[in-house]
XYZ file of C-alpha atoms in Angstrom:
634
model
C 131.505 70.920 118.882
C 128.666 73.191 119.979
C 127.596 70.724 122.666
C 131.169 70.562 123.964
C 131.345 74.356 124.137
C 128.014 74.480 125.957
C 129.325 71.886 128.404
C 132.446 73.863 129.326
C 130.886 77.324 128.987
C 130.515 77.722 132.781
C 134.298 77.377 133.226
C 135.342 79.735 130.436
C 135.824 82.585 132.948
C 138.024 80.218 134.968
C 140.131 79.529 131.880
C 140.423 83.255 131.280
C 141.589 83.784 134.867
C 144.131 80.997 134.532
C 145.378 82.362 131.210
C 145.908 85.815 132.693
C 147.811 84.404 135.679
C 149.965 82.143 133.482
C 150.815 85.026 131.136
C 151.672 87.233 134.113
C 153.967 84.625 135.725
C 155.407 83.395 132.419
C 159.062 82.358 132.735
C 161.301 79.431 131.787
C 162.566 77.270 134.649
C 166.327 76.755 134.669
C 165.976 72.956 134.838
C 163.969 72.951 131.590
C 167.163 73.846 129.737
C 168.619 70.445 130.663
C 165.928 68.849 128.490
C 166.494 71.485 125.794
C 170.220 70.649 125.710
C 169.482 66.936 125.300
C 167.108 67.808 122.456
C 169.627 70.137 120.811
C 172.393 67.520 120.948
C 170.092 64.909 119.413
C 168.950 67.237 116.638
C 172.600 68.096 115.947
C 173.417 64.415 115.440
C 175.167 63.698 118.738
C 172.594 61.358 120.235
C 170.346 61.669 123.254
C 173.136 62.949 125.519
C 173.893 65.939 127.696
C 177.646 65.910 127.041
C 178.780 64.612 123.684
C 180.066 61.069 124.112
C 178.528 60.539 127.585
C 175.407 58.364 127.668
C 173.728 59.463 130.882
C 169.951 59.831 131.267
C 169.965 63.123 133.167
C 166.252 63.796 132.705
C 163.020 62.317 134.095
C 160.648 63.247 131.270
C 161.389 60.913 128.368
C 157.979 61.253 126.707
C 158.078 65.042 127.001
C 161.535 65.097 125.421
C 160.360 62.918 122.522
C 157.396 65.245 122.022
C 159.728 68.247 121.792
C 162.034 66.402 119.393
C 159.155 65.956 116.960
C 158.675 69.723 116.797
C 162.414 70.317 116.684
C 162.728 67.973 113.700
C 160.200 70.195 111.941
C 162.498 73.182 112.612
C 160.002 74.725 115.037
C 161.416 76.335 118.166
C 160.991 73.662 120.822
C 161.317 76.092 123.749
C 158.323 78.074 122.523
C 156.397 74.863 121.852
C 157.120 73.550 125.351
C 155.751 76.714 126.924
C 152.650 76.918 124.724
C 151.901 73.217 125.191
C 152.305 73.510 128.946
C 149.935 76.463 129.098
C 147.248 74.612 127.101
C 147.615 71.417 129.134
C 147.239 73.414 132.344
C 143.955 74.708 130.934
C 143.042 71.139 130.000
C 143.547 70.049 133.620
C 141.005 72.668 134.691
C 138.430 71.429 132.183
C 138.912 67.764 133.088
C 138.643 68.606 136.794
C 135.288 70.213 136.045
C 134.101 67.137 134.122
C 135.161 64.880 136.991
C 133.360 67.069 139.522
C 130.180 66.968 137.401
C 130.329 63.191 137.516
C 130.778 63.120 141.302
C 128.212 65.670 142.468
C 124.540 64.575 142.275
C 122.120 66.493 140.050
C 120.635 68.539 142.896
C 124.149 69.782 143.805
C 125.546 70.009 140.280
C 126.429 73.665 140.611
C 128.990 72.739 143.312
C 131.014 71.164 140.488
C 131.922 74.703 139.380
C 134.036 75.360 142.460
C 136.907 72.872 141.772
C 137.817 74.276 138.321
C 137.776 77.828 139.680
C 139.987 76.827 142.610
C 142.392 75.199 140.174
C 142.289 78.185 137.818
C 143.189 80.511 140.699
C 145.991 78.221 141.837
C 149.132 80.328 141.373
C 151.303 77.215 141.456
C 149.569 75.823 138.364
C 149.887 79.184 136.598
C 153.544 79.333 137.675
C 154.586 75.893 136.404
C 152.439 75.409 133.305
C 154.372 77.775 130.968
C 157.755 77.090 132.623
C 158.948 74.671 129.905
C 159.023 71.540 132.038
C 156.758 68.506 131.702
C 154.855 69.529 134.842
C 151.607 70.607 133.166
C 151.640 67.538 130.908
C 151.863 65.210 133.887
C 149.257 67.199 135.829
C 146.871 66.938 132.893
C 147.466 63.184 132.586
C 147.024 62.639 136.337
C 143.717 64.538 136.305
C 142.636 62.651 133.188
C 143.484 59.292 134.767
C 141.378 60.201 137.793
C 138.488 61.082 135.493
C 138.791 57.798 133.602
C 138.982 55.895 136.877
C 135.840 57.573 138.214
C 134.008 56.927 134.931
C 135.390 53.358 134.728
C 136.781 54.062 131.257
C 139.294 51.602 129.797
C 141.178 54.569 128.362
C 142.753 54.649 131.820
C 145.187 52.072 130.446
C 146.438 54.544 127.812
C 146.507 57.380 130.339
C 148.696 55.412 132.735
C 151.032 54.337 129.934
C 151.540 57.883 128.657
C 151.928 59.146 132.216
C 154.755 56.683 132.826
C 156.480 57.881 129.655
C 156.171 61.523 130.709
C 157.320 61.049 134.320
C 158.313 58.044 136.460
C 155.453 58.904 138.829
C 153.149 57.545 136.138
C 154.021 54.082 137.443
C 153.153 55.305 140.926
C 149.729 56.421 139.705
C 149.074 52.943 138.352
C 149.923 51.382 141.688
C 147.837 53.909 143.614
C 144.735 53.281 141.520
C 145.071 49.537 142.110
C 145.221 50.199 145.860
C 142.339 52.674 145.676
C 140.046 50.255 143.862
C 140.852 47.582 146.440
C 140.002 49.943 149.295
C 136.857 51.497 147.864
C 135.324 48.461 146.151
C 136.535 45.971 148.772
C 137.164 43.348 146.157
C 139.862 42.229 143.734
C 140.872 45.328 141.684
C 140.263 43.778 138.289
C 139.718 47.014 136.347
C 142.755 48.965 137.559
C 145.007 45.920 137.649
C 144.294 45.141 134.011
C 144.869 48.805 133.138
C 148.163 48.802 135.046
C 149.289 45.574 133.344
C 148.391 46.980 129.920
C 150.277 50.198 130.674
C 153.285 48.153 131.816
C 153.327 46.172 128.578
C 153.240 49.398 126.553
C 156.147 50.699 128.658
C 158.392 47.690 127.981
C 159.968 49.269 124.840
C 160.842 52.353 126.889
C 162.480 50.236 129.590
C 164.447 48.229 126.992
C 165.654 51.382 125.268
C 166.866 52.849 128.563
C 168.602 49.641 129.500
C 170.353 49.276 126.150
C 171.188 52.952 125.560
C 171.882 54.201 129.082
C 172.590 50.965 130.919
C 169.846 51.490 133.474
C 166.071 51.554 133.669
C 166.113 54.260 136.310
C 167.080 57.803 135.248
C 170.275 59.223 136.688
C 168.455 61.866 138.820
C 166.868 58.953 140.701
C 170.307 58.098 142.073
C 171.287 61.748 142.535
C 168.173 62.792 144.455
C 166.848 59.776 146.304
C 167.959 58.448 149.632
C 166.514 57.287 152.913
C 167.239 59.393 155.955
C 165.560 61.281 158.742
C 166.601 64.551 157.101
C 164.759 63.534 153.957
C 161.579 62.782 155.893
C 161.814 66.107 157.705
C 162.296 67.843 154.367
C 159.173 66.123 153.039
C 157.131 67.163 156.047
C 158.317 70.745 155.656
C 157.394 70.669 151.980
C 153.899 69.388 152.810
C 153.564 71.916 155.640
C 154.259 74.789 153.274
C 151.589 73.481 150.922
C 149.184 73.326 153.866
C 150.153 76.873 154.844
C 149.381 78.236 151.385
C 146.401 76.024 150.554
C 145.472 74.989 154.091
C 141.749 75.508 153.606
C 141.877 72.697 151.067
C 142.796 70.455 153.985
C 139.129 70.518 154.884
C 138.741 68.017 152.092
C 140.982 65.592 153.961
C 139.366 66.032 157.379
C 135.628 66.430 156.771
C 135.262 63.199 154.755
C 136.348 61.366 157.899
C 133.586 63.109 159.852
C 130.959 62.240 157.236
C 132.474 58.884 156.345
C 129.092 57.139 156.067
C 127.975 59.651 153.416
C 130.937 59.164 151.127
C 130.269 57.850 147.656
C 132.829 55.501 146.149
C 133.928 58.295 143.822
C 134.662 60.677 146.712
C 136.428 57.876 148.560
C 138.660 57.360 145.521
C 139.485 61.057 145.280
C 140.235 61.185 149.008
C 142.531 58.154 148.910
C 144.395 59.553 145.897
C 145.050 62.850 147.708
C 146.160 61.101 150.903
C 148.381 58.458 149.314
C 150.037 60.866 146.908
C 150.734 63.268 149.783
C 152.369 60.442 151.739
C 154.540 59.694 148.713
C 155.660 63.334 148.533
C 156.569 63.324 152.220
C 158.505 60.038 152.005
C 160.645 61.188 149.042
C 161.486 64.440 150.819
C 159.464 66.858 148.724
C 160.877 68.673 145.731
C 164.113 70.552 145.133
C 162.098 73.142 143.227
C 159.625 75.182 145.240
C 156.104 76.519 144.580
C 154.365 73.180 145.208
C 155.240 71.512 141.895
C 154.881 67.975 143.261
C 151.397 68.647 144.666
C 149.931 69.826 141.360
C 149.006 66.322 140.080
C 146.522 66.081 142.988
C 145.569 69.765 143.123
C 142.377 68.909 141.220
C 141.601 66.143 143.713
C 142.094 68.542 146.613
C 139.814 71.088 144.927
C 137.060 68.477 144.443
C 137.334 67.424 148.089
C 137.135 71.046 149.252
C 133.993 71.622 147.177
C 132.443 68.387 148.448
C 133.178 69.403 152.053
C 131.481 72.776 151.602
C 128.464 71.186 149.956
C 128.152 68.629 152.763
C 128.252 71.282 155.483
C 125.691 73.676 153.972
C 123.350 71.458 151.962
C 120.805 71.042 154.793
C 119.791 74.686 154.415
C 117.046 75.920 152.098
C 117.991 75.917 148.407
C 118.359 79.709 148.361
C 120.420 79.786 151.554
C 122.561 76.944 150.255
C 123.236 78.837 147.027
C 124.170 82.045 148.851
C 126.386 80.242 151.355
C 128.022 78.229 148.593
C 128.782 81.314 146.503
C 130.229 83.166 149.495
C 132.350 80.163 150.516
C 133.521 79.695 146.930
C 134.549 83.342 146.576
C 136.430 83.251 149.872
C 138.258 80.043 148.995
C 139.132 81.257 145.500
C 140.444 84.518 146.936
C 142.538 82.677 149.524
C 143.938 80.469 146.758
C 145.513 83.578 145.257
C 146.232 85.534 148.435
C 147.942 83.000 150.713
C 150.785 81.862 148.385
C 151.037 85.203 146.550
C 154.211 86.610 148.151
C 156.078 83.310 147.897
C 155.131 82.712 144.271
C 156.056 86.254 143.228
C 159.393 86.044 145.039
C 160.390 82.748 143.460
C 159.141 83.871 140.061
C 161.266 87.013 140.109
C 164.288 85.216 141.558
C 164.138 82.483 138.913
C 163.831 84.991 136.087
C 166.767 86.951 137.454
C 168.806 83.785 137.978
C 168.362 82.501 134.420
C 169.198 85.937 132.979
C 172.361 86.073 135.106
C 173.506 82.519 134.311
C 172.918 83.007 130.588
C 174.972 86.201 130.751
C 177.767 84.437 132.649
C 177.941 81.662 130.050
C 178.171 84.191 127.238
C 180.763 86.275 129.106
C 182.936 83.197 129.508
C 182.562 82.204 125.862
C 183.404 85.716 124.653
C 186.565 85.908 126.766
C 187.799 82.328 126.262
C 187.737 80.873 122.750
C 188.859 77.424 123.885
C 186.419 74.487 124.077
C 186.641 74.873 127.857
C 184.899 72.682 130.394
C 182.968 73.909 133.426
C 181.596 72.372 136.612
C 178.668 73.813 138.570
C 175.621 72.692 140.586
C 173.053 74.645 138.516
C 173.609 73.501 134.948
C 170.329 74.538 133.243
C 170.544 77.577 130.988
C 174.314 77.805 131.549
C 174.796 74.438 129.853
C 172.300 75.210 127.114
C 174.176 78.407 126.213
C 177.414 76.409 125.995
C 176.444 73.604 123.630
C 179.516 71.588 122.668
C 181.313 72.361 125.938
C 181.744 69.686 128.593
C 179.543 70.640 131.542
C 179.953 68.681 134.778
C 176.967 68.673 137.113
C 178.477 68.855 140.590
C 175.371 67.332 142.214
C 175.208 64.456 139.733
C 171.977 64.971 137.806
C 173.776 64.397 134.510
C 176.880 62.664 135.857
C 176.582 58.979 136.681
C 179.756 58.796 138.778
C 178.645 61.535 141.189
C 175.070 60.234 141.268
C 175.860 56.559 141.820
C 179.205 56.750 143.618
C 179.025 59.804 145.873
C 181.385 60.495 148.736
C 180.232 59.657 152.225
C 178.375 62.591 153.817
C 180.699 65.018 155.569
C 179.867 65.094 159.296
C 178.526 68.451 160.564
C 178.325 69.948 157.069
C 175.381 72.346 157.079
C 173.523 73.326 153.917
C 169.971 74.101 152.854
C 170.378 72.237 149.566
C 168.386 69.057 149.065
C 170.970 67.797 146.524
C 173.693 66.526 148.831
C 175.609 64.133 146.553
C 179.163 65.022 145.574
C 182.401 63.300 144.613
C 185.199 65.826 144.927
C 188.226 63.619 144.071
C 186.474 62.510 140.869
C 185.481 66.085 140.003
C 189.030 67.372 140.483
C 190.446 64.460 138.483
C 188.497 65.754 135.476
C 190.284 69.122 135.815
C 187.427 71.409 134.723
C 188.706 74.688 133.312
C 186.095 76.592 135.319
C 184.105 75.951 138.475
C 181.025 78.075 139.078
C 179.499 78.409 142.539
C 175.800 79.129 142.833
C 176.425 82.234 144.975
C 179.676 83.675 143.671
C 182.682 83.198 145.975
C 180.678 81.764 148.873
C 180.448 77.943 148.984
C 176.770 77.148 149.485
C 175.906 73.677 148.157
C 177.463 70.635 149.884
C 179.411 69.943 146.671
C 180.841 73.476 146.806
C 181.809 73.254 150.475
C 183.462 69.880 149.845
C 185.642 71.435 147.122
C 186.975 73.974 149.628
C 188.516 71.126 151.648
C 191.003 70.301 148.871
C 194.193 72.258 148.170
C 193.981 71.280 144.501
C 190.971 73.579 144.199
C 191.733 76.211 146.840
C 195.246 76.941 145.573
C 194.812 75.950 141.930
C 191.731 77.983 140.999
C 191.187 81.740 141.131
C 188.130 83.900 140.710
C 187.626 85.696 137.439
C 184.623 87.926 136.906
C 182.518 90.128 134.707
C 180.253 93.066 135.384
C 176.627 92.144 134.780
C 173.789 94.653 134.621
C 170.152 94.110 133.731
C 167.519 96.849 133.676
C 164.897 94.631 135.311
C 166.731 92.252 137.615
C 169.994 94.022 138.416
C 169.674 97.718 137.579
C 172.683 98.710 139.720
C 174.771 95.892 138.309
C 176.751 93.152 140.010
C 179.818 91.006 139.578
C 179.317 87.502 138.238
C 182.238 85.178 138.282
C 183.752 81.739 138.080
C 186.810 80.008 139.462
C 189.335 79.540 136.673
C 191.978 76.827 136.768
C 195.288 78.691 136.904
C 197.691 75.879 137.729
C 197.665 72.124 138.152
C 198.517 70.841 141.615
C 199.114 67.216 142.672
C 195.852 65.300 142.788
C 194.789 63.947 146.166
C 191.794 61.924 147.276
C 192.181 63.167 150.853
C 190.956 66.569 152.106
C 193.733 68.939 153.182
C 191.709 71.388 155.263
C 189.147 71.320 158.040
C 185.430 71.902 157.625
C 185.636 74.600 160.303
C 187.582 76.970 158.075
C 185.128 76.440 155.218
C 182.125 77.194 157.408
C 183.748 80.285 158.905
C 184.675 81.527 155.437
C 181.095 80.906 154.293
C 179.734 82.774 157.319
C 182.093 85.664 156.615
C 180.942 85.961 153.013
C 177.333 85.926 154.201
C 178.145 88.754 156.614
C 179.737 90.758 153.789
C 176.572 90.312 151.722
C 174.473 91.645 154.604
C 176.903 94.583 155.134
C 177.806 93.363 158.644
C 181.535 93.941 158.297
C 182.427 93.524 161.966
C 180.943 90.046 161.976
C 182.639 89.382 158.640
C 186.058 90.261 160.056
C 185.417 88.048 163.082
C 184.438 85.086 160.885
C 187.360 85.528 158.507
C 189.859 85.755 161.392
C 188.395 82.586 162.923
C 188.704 80.881 159.539
C 192.391 81.778 159.355
C 192.892 80.484 162.887
C 191.099 77.180 162.218
C 193.202 73.992 162.204
C 195.004 73.354 158.905
C 193.468 76.436 157.292
C 195.093 77.766 154.100
C 196.193 81.300 153.342
C 193.352 81.533 150.862
C 193.718 84.668 148.697
C 189.957 85.083 148.218
C 189.447 85.009 151.988
C 192.296 87.445 152.601
C 190.852 89.789 149.995
C 187.409 89.678 151.615
C 189.017 90.274 155.005
C 190.859 93.292 153.627
C 187.707 94.594 151.984
C 185.803 94.272 155.269
C 188.513 96.119 157.188
C 188.466 98.850 154.536
C 184.722 99.274 154.940
C 185.320 99.652 158.685
C 187.858 102.391 157.824
C 190.741 100.387 159.266
C 193.186 100.943 156.453
C 196.335 99.380 157.949
C 194.917 95.872 158.556
C 193.026 96.164 155.267
C 196.198 96.769 153.263
C 198.034 94.063 155.212
C 195.371 91.464 154.358
C 195.198 92.489 150.693
C 198.967 92.402 150.263
C 199.010 88.967 151.904
C 196.468 87.841 149.316
C 198.689 89.022 146.454
C 201.765 87.487 148.058
C 200.008 84.102 147.963
C 198.729 84.579 144.407
C 199.099 87.690 142.288
C 196.190 86.513 140.099
C 193.596 87.544 142.714
C 191.923 90.120 140.500
C 189.459 91.505 143.066
C 192.400 92.534 145.266
C 193.955 94.411 142.362
C 190.582 96.020 141.696
C 190.173 97.182 145.329
C 193.769 98.444 145.561
C 193.441 100.251 142.227
C 190.438 102.067 143.674
C 192.126 102.749 147.018
C 195.393 104.122 145.654
C 193.655 106.184 142.965
C 191.403 108.001 145.437
C 194.245 108.487 147.941
C 196.475 110.083 145.308
C 199.075 107.332 144.874
C 198.611 107.104 141.111
C 201.792 105.095 140.557
C 200.562 102.274 142.791
C 197.107 102.639 141.283
C 198.457 102.188 137.754
C 200.435 99.159 138.891
C 197.241 97.404 139.958
C 195.419 98.658 136.876
C 198.012 96.945 134.710
C 197.373 93.698 136.577
C 193.668 94.086 135.884
C 194.444 94.563 132.203
C 196.395 91.319 132.191
C 193.904 89.283 134.225
C 190.484 90.637 133.238
C 190.877 93.097 130.322
C 187.121 93.080 129.666
C 186.579 94.521 133.162
C 188.987 97.427 132.829
C 186.423 99.949 131.563
C 184.165 99.159 134.530
C 187.052 99.589 136.972
C 187.945 102.945 135.390
C 184.314 104.011 135.693
C 184.326 103.155 139.415
C 187.461 105.262 139.842
C 185.898 108.261 138.117
C 182.734 107.939 140.218
C 184.766 107.618 143.415
C 186.890 110.656 142.615
C 183.789 112.699 141.799
C 182.165 111.655 145.067
C 185.363 112.442 146.943
C 185.527 115.867 145.344
C 181.921 116.678 146.278
C 182.096 115.324 149.813
C 185.679 116.243 150.592
C 186.345 112.871 152.184
C 187.831 109.468 151.438
C 185.831 106.880 149.559
C 185.346 103.259 150.538
C 185.723 100.445 148.005
C 182.554 99.303 146.259
C 181.358 95.809 145.398
């Protein structure tokens, strides 16, 4: 024990740095709640399912899920365990990276082995993902450990590859890569890695049989939902790799300099280099990751750090020992500082956004449950914490991660549909045939994901569902408050497998809602009017309400009232129109009309009435102080 502590003593400050960063960035990723829901359903006696009665493998971390189930069976909070375990395994990856570097660097350059663990400890992406609840840190630790066992020619590599494959499907990829790497570096038959890969495969046979018998497929459902072969996917992968290079570009020295000093490369450095290169190519080919902050690059972050340290040592080692030490320390400090500085703004932005998003989605789920005591169903493209908060309710994943029909039998891509989402699968006729009680868009009323835009092409959704909403306020993430809502099924219309409307009207409506969000109401009006003029466009009440709201903000009351009254003529259940007219008539002195719309609010969204009354009182107070009319507020 004492010898082990002495061995890792030089990296204890690195572990402290990592621990501080991980504690600072601590959050729970929305996707982790998919695994938590599977675990909760199993522990409640419903089987390893996301929706009760539906056997779909909507996760890619079987071994991680089993690990959490063990703790859950002991009545220990599995969410807390997942976060603590991830944090410790992230620290373990730093230690193992140090041990690997010690093995690679010769005795006279041994102190260079300190740089890789410090680069990894300062890596904000590792600190971001380790306590996030996913299996990321577990797989990173196993990948780093497998590299160490490969470099040390340890037969434990067989166990490492087997466990890796259980934790994530990329474990099988690691096995294949090490076989290729041994062939390239040793220039002979890869006996060692091939035997390890075969042994790992044999150990994985029970897992494959279980998946085949229980779920009907060896491949997890997200494989079908996320994978595909297209130019767009390759471009997405290149962009993902380019962002990694932008934030950790100096590490790229480790890919370039070994080519310059190719004759000086040891077999160990060659292996590390090939692992970094081949794994990067894999990331590019699959199109990168849906989730940002470089999650897919973390399994080779230790390899990149070792290559960067080796490159620095190779460049400066011809100096005197003292000059080499000084130059190495300066270079190490600069690189460690850049590791924090370059990705800092991006990591902080995504960290805050993800925390705010999970708080909002949890609140929305609880709002819906408190106002609707039915065992309602809901469809949405971001099912994480929302689904976990609604255990027992049928939750339909609109992008197919936990729905085999959408994942394996998607609609053909819609020509000219533009979206930034990587998840492009959808099956709108199937989704509408299931008649979900609620549909939740990722950005409120605006259709953003391809699955959301596709829904807007069908009259069954456009005319059969209406927005309902709740006021959400959070001291940290939404201090001023905001509306969160869902589309509620108000009436059943004839089911059709053929779109009724054009994509043009959907895209113009989307552009109009984006303009409203950016307070550009003239552009919003222009987009909404073009949407109404598009071929086969519907008189969509939500669009008409947004058009009226935009006119009102431009102080054009006549067209505003015309648009809002048109919205109510189409469907009197458009609650936001009643809310805006209640505000308008109350501040203009027409209390009778104001009370009429207030009564509609009471019938449609009684839980929102106190908020609406508060807005009226604030508007009247502002009007009294300023002596002028007040515009509606959203």
